[in-house]
JSON list of C-alpha atoms in Angstrom, two decimals:
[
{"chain": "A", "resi": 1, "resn": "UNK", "atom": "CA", "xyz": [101.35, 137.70, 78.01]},
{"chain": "A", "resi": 2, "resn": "UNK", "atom": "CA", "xyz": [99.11, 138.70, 80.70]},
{"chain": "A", "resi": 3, "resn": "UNK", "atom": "CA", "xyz": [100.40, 140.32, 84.24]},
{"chain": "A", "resi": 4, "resn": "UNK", "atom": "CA", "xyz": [99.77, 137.31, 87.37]},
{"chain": "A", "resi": 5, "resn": "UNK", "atom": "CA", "xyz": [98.29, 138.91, 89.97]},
{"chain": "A", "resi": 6, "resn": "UNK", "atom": "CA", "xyz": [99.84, 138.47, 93.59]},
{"chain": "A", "resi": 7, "resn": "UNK", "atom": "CA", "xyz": [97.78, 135.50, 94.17]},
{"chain": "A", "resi": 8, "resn": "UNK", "atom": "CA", "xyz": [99.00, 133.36, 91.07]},
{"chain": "A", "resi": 9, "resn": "UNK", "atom": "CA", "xyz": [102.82, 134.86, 91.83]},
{"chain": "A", "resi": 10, "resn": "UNK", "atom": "CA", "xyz": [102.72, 133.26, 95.72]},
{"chain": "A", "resi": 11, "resn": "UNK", "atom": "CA", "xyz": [101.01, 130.17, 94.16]},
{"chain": "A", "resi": 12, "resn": "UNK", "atom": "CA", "xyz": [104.27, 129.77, 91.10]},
{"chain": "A", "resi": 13, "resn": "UNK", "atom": "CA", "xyz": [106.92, 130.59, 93.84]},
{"chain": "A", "resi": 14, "resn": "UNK", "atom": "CA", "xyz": [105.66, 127.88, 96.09]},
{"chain": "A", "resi": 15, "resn": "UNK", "atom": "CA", "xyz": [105.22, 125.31, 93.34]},
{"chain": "A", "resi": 16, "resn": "UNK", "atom": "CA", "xyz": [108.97, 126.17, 92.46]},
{"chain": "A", "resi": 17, "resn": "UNK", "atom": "CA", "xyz": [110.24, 126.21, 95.81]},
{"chain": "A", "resi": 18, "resn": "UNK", "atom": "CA", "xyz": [108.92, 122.91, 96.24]},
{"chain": "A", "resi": 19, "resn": "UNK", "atom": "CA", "xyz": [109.95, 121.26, 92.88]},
{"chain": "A", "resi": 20, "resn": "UNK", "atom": "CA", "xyz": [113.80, 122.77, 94.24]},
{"chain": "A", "resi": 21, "resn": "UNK", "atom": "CA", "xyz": [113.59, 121.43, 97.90]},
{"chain": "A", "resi": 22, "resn": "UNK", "atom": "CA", "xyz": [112.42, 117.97, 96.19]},
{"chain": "A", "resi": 23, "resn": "UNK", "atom": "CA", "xyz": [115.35, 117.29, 93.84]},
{"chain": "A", "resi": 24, "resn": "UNK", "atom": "CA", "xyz": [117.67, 118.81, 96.20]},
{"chain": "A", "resi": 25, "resn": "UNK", "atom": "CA", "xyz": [116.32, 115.89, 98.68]},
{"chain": "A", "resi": 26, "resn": "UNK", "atom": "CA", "xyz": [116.46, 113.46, 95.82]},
{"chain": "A", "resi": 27, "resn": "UNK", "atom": "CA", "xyz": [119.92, 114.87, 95.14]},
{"chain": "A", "resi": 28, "resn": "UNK", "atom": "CA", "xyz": [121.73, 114.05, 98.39]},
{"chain": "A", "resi": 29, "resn": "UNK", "atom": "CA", "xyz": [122.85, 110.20, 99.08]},
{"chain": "A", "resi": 30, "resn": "UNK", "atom": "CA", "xyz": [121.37, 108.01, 100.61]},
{"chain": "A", "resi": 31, "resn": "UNK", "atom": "CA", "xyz": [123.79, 106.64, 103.94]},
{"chain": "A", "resi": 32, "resn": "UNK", "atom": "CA", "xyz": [124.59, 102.89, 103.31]},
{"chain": "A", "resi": 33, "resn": "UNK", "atom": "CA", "xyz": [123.75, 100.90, 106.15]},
{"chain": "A", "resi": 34, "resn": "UNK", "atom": "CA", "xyz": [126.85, 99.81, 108.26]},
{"chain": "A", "resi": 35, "resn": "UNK", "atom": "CA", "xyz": [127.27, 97.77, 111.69]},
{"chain": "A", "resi": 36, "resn": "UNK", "atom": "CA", "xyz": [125.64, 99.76, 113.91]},
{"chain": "A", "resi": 37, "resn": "UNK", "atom": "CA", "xyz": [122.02, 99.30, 111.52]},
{"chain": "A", "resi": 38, "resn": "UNK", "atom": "CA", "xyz": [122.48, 95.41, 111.31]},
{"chain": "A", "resi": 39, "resn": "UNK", "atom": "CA", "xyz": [122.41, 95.20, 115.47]},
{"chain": "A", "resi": 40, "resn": "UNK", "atom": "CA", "xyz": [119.88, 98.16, 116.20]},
{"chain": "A", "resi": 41, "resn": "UNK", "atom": "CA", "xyz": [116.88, 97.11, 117.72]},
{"chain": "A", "resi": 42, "resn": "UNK", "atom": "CA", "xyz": [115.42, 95.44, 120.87]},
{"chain": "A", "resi": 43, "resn": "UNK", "atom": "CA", "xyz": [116.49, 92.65, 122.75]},
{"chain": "A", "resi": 44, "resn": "UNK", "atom": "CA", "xyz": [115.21, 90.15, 125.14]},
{"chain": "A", "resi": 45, "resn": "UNK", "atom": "CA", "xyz": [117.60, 88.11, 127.48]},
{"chain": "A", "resi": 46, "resn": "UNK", "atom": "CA", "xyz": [118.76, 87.83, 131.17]},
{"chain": "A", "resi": 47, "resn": "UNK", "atom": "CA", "xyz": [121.47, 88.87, 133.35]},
{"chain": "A", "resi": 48, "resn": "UNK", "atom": "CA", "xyz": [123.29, 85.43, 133.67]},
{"chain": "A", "resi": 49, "resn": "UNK", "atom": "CA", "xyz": [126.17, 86.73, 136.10]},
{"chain": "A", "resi": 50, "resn": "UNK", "atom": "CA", "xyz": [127.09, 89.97, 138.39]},
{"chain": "A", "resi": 51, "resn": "UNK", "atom": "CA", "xyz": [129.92, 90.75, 140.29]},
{"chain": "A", "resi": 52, "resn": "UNK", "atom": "CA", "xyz": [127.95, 92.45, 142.68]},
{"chain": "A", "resi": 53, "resn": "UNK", "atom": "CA", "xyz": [124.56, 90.37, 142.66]},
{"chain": "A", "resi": 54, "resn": "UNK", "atom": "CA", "xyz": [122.14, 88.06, 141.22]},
{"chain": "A", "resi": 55, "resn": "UNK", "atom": "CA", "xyz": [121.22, 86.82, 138.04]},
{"chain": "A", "resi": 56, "resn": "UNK", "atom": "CA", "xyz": [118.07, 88.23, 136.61]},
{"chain": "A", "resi": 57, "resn": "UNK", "atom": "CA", "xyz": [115.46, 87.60, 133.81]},
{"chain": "A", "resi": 58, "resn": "UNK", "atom": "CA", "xyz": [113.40, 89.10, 131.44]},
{"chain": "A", "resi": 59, "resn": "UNK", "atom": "CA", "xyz": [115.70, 92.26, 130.98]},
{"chain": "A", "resi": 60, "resn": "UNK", "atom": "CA", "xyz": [115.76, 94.24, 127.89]},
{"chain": "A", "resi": 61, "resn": "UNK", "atom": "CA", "xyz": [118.43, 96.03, 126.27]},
{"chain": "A", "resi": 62, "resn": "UNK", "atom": "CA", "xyz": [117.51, 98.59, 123.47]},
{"chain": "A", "resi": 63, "resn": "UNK", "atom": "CA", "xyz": [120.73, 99.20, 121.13]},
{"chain": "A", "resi": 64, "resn": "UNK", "atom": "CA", "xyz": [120.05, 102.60, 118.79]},
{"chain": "A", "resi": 65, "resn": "UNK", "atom": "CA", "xyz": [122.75, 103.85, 116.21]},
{"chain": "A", "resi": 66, "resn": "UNK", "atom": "CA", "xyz": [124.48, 106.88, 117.22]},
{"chain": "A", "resi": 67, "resn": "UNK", "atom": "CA", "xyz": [127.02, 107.56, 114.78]},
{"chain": "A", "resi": 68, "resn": "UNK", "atom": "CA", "xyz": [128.72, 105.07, 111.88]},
{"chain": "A", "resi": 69, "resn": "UNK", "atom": "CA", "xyz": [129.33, 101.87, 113.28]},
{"chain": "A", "resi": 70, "resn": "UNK", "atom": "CA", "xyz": [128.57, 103.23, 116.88]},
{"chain": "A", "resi": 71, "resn": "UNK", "atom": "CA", "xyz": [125.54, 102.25, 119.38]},
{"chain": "A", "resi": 72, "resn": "UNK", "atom": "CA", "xyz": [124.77, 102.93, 122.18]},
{"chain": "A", "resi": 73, "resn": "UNK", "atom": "CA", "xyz": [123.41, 100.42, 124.80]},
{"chain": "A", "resi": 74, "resn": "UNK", "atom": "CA", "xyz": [120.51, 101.20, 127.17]},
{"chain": "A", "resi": 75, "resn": "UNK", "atom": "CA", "xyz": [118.36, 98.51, 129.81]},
{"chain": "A", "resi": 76, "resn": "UNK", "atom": "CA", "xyz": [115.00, 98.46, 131.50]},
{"chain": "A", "resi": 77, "resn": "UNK", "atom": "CA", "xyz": [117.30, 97.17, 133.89]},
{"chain": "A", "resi": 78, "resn": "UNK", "atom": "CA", "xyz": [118.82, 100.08, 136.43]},
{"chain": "A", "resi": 79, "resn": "UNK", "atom": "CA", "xyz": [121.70, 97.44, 137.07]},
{"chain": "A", "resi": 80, "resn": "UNK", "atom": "CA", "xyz": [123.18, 97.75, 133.54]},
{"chain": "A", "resi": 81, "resn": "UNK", "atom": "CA", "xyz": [125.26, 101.11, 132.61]},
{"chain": "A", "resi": 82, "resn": "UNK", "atom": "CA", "xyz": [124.27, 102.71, 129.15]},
{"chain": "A", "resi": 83, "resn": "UNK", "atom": "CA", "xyz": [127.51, 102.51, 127.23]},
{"chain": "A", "resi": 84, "resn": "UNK", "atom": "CA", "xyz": [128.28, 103.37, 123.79]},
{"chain": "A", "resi": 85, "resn": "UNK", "atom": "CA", "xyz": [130.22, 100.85, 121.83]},
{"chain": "A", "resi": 86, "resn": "UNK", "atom": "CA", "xyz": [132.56, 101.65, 118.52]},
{"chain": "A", "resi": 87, "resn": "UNK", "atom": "CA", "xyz": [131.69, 98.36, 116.32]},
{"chain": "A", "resi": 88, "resn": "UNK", "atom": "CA", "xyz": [133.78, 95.93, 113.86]},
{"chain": "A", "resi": 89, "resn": "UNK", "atom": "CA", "xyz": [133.45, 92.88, 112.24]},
{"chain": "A", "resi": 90, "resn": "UNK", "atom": "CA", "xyz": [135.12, 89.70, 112.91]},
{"chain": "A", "resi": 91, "resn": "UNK", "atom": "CA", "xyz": [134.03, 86.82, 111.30]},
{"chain": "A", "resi": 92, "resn": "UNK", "atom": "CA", "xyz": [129.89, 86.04, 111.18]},
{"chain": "A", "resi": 93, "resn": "UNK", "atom": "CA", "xyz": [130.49, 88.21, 114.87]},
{"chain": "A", "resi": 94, "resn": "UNK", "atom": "CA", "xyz": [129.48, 92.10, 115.23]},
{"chain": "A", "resi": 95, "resn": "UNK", "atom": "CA", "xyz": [131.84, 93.35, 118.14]},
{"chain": "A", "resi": 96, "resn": "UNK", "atom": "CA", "xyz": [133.11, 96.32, 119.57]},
{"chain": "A", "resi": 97, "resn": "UNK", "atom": "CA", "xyz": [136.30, 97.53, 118.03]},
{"chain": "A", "resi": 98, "resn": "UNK", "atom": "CA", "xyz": [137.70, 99.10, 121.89]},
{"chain": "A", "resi": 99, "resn": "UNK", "atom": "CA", "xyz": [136.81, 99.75, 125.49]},
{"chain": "A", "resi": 100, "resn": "UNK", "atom": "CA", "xyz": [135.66, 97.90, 128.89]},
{"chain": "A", "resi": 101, "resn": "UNK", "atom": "CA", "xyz": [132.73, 96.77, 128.04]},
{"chain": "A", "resi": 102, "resn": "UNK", "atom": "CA", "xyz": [131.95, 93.06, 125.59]},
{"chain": "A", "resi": 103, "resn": "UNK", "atom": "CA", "xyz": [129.69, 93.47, 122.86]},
{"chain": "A", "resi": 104, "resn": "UNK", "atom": "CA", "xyz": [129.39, 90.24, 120.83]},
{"chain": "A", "resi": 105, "resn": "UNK", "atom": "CA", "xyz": [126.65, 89.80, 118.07]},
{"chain": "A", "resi": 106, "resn": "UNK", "atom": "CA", "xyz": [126.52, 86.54, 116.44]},
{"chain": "A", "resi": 107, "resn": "UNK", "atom": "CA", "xyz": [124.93, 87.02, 112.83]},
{"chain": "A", "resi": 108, "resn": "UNK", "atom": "CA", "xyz": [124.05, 83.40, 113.05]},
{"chain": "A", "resi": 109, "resn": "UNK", "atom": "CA", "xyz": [122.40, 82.76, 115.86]},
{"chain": "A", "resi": 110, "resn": "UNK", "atom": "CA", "xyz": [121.40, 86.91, 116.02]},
{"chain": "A", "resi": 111, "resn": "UNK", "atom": "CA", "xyz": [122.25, 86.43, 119.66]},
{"chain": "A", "resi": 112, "resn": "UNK", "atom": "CA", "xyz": [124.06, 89.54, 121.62]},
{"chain": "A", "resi": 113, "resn": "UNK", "atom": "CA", "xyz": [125.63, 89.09, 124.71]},
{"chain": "A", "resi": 114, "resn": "UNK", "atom": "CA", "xyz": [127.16, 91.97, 126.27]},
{"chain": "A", "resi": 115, "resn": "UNK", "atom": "CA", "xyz": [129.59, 92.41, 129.37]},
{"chain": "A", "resi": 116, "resn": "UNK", "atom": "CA", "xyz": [128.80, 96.12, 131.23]},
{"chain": "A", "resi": 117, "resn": "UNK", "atom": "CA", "xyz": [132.22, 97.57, 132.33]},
{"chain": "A", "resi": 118, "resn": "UNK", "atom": "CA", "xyz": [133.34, 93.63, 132.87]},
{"chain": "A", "resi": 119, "resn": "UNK", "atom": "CA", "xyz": [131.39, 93.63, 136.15]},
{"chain": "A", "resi": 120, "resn": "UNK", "atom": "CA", "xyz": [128.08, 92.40, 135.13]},
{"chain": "A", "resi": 121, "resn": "UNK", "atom": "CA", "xyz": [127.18, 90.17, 131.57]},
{"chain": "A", "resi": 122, "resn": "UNK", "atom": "CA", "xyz": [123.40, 89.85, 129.76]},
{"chain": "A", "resi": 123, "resn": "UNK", "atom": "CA", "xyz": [122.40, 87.36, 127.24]},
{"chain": "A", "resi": 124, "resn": "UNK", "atom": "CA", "xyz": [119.75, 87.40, 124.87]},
{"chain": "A", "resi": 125, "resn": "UNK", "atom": "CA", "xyz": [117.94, 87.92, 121.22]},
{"chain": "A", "resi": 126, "resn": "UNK", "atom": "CA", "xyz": [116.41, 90.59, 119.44]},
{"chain": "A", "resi": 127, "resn": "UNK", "atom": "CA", "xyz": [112.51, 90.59, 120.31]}
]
């Protein structure tokens, strides 16, 4: 058999490399989706009370997964706290499991209404 020159060596390595970094990518898991991927997304609503003001429409809350079965919660609205929210399920409802804030998703109606801190409540559906 006949010597590779450096040319053909780089060319082998880098074909084998990449057959290596494929299966180890095909190796690993993949994450089954939990509670915090079934509410993810963007939502539409309005603030329908406040402790310390007016209602409001046409606010949006964006909910993004952070962790297993934990989102956080962030508004267009300056009004509304982010929060981050440890999930469970109850029922046909997506909740959080502890903590000040409400955060009730009904699978049904895929309507989320959430309660910042208990001073100020939104209403709405994902857009």
């Amino acid at each position: 058999m006949g010597r590779m020159d450096t040319g053909g060596r780089a060319a082998m390595l880098g074909a084998a490399m990449a057959l290596l970094a494929a299966g180890a990518a095909a190796a690993q898991p993949q994450r089954k989706p939990d509670l915090a991927d079934a509410v993810a997304g963007t939502y539409a609503g309005d603030v329908i009370s406040d402790s310390k003001g007016s209602s409001r429409s046409n606010v949006s809350l964006t909910v993004t997964r952070t962790g297993p079965n934990t989102v956080s919660v962030t508004s267009d609205y300056q009004r509304l706290p982010s929060i981050t929210v440890p999930l469970t399920a109850a029922m046909n409802t997506i909740q959080q499991a502890r903590g000040d804030s409400v955060f009730l998703y009904d699978r049904g109606k895929k309507q989320l209404d959430v309660s910042f801190n208990m001073e100020v409540s939104w209403s709405g559906a994902r857009q």
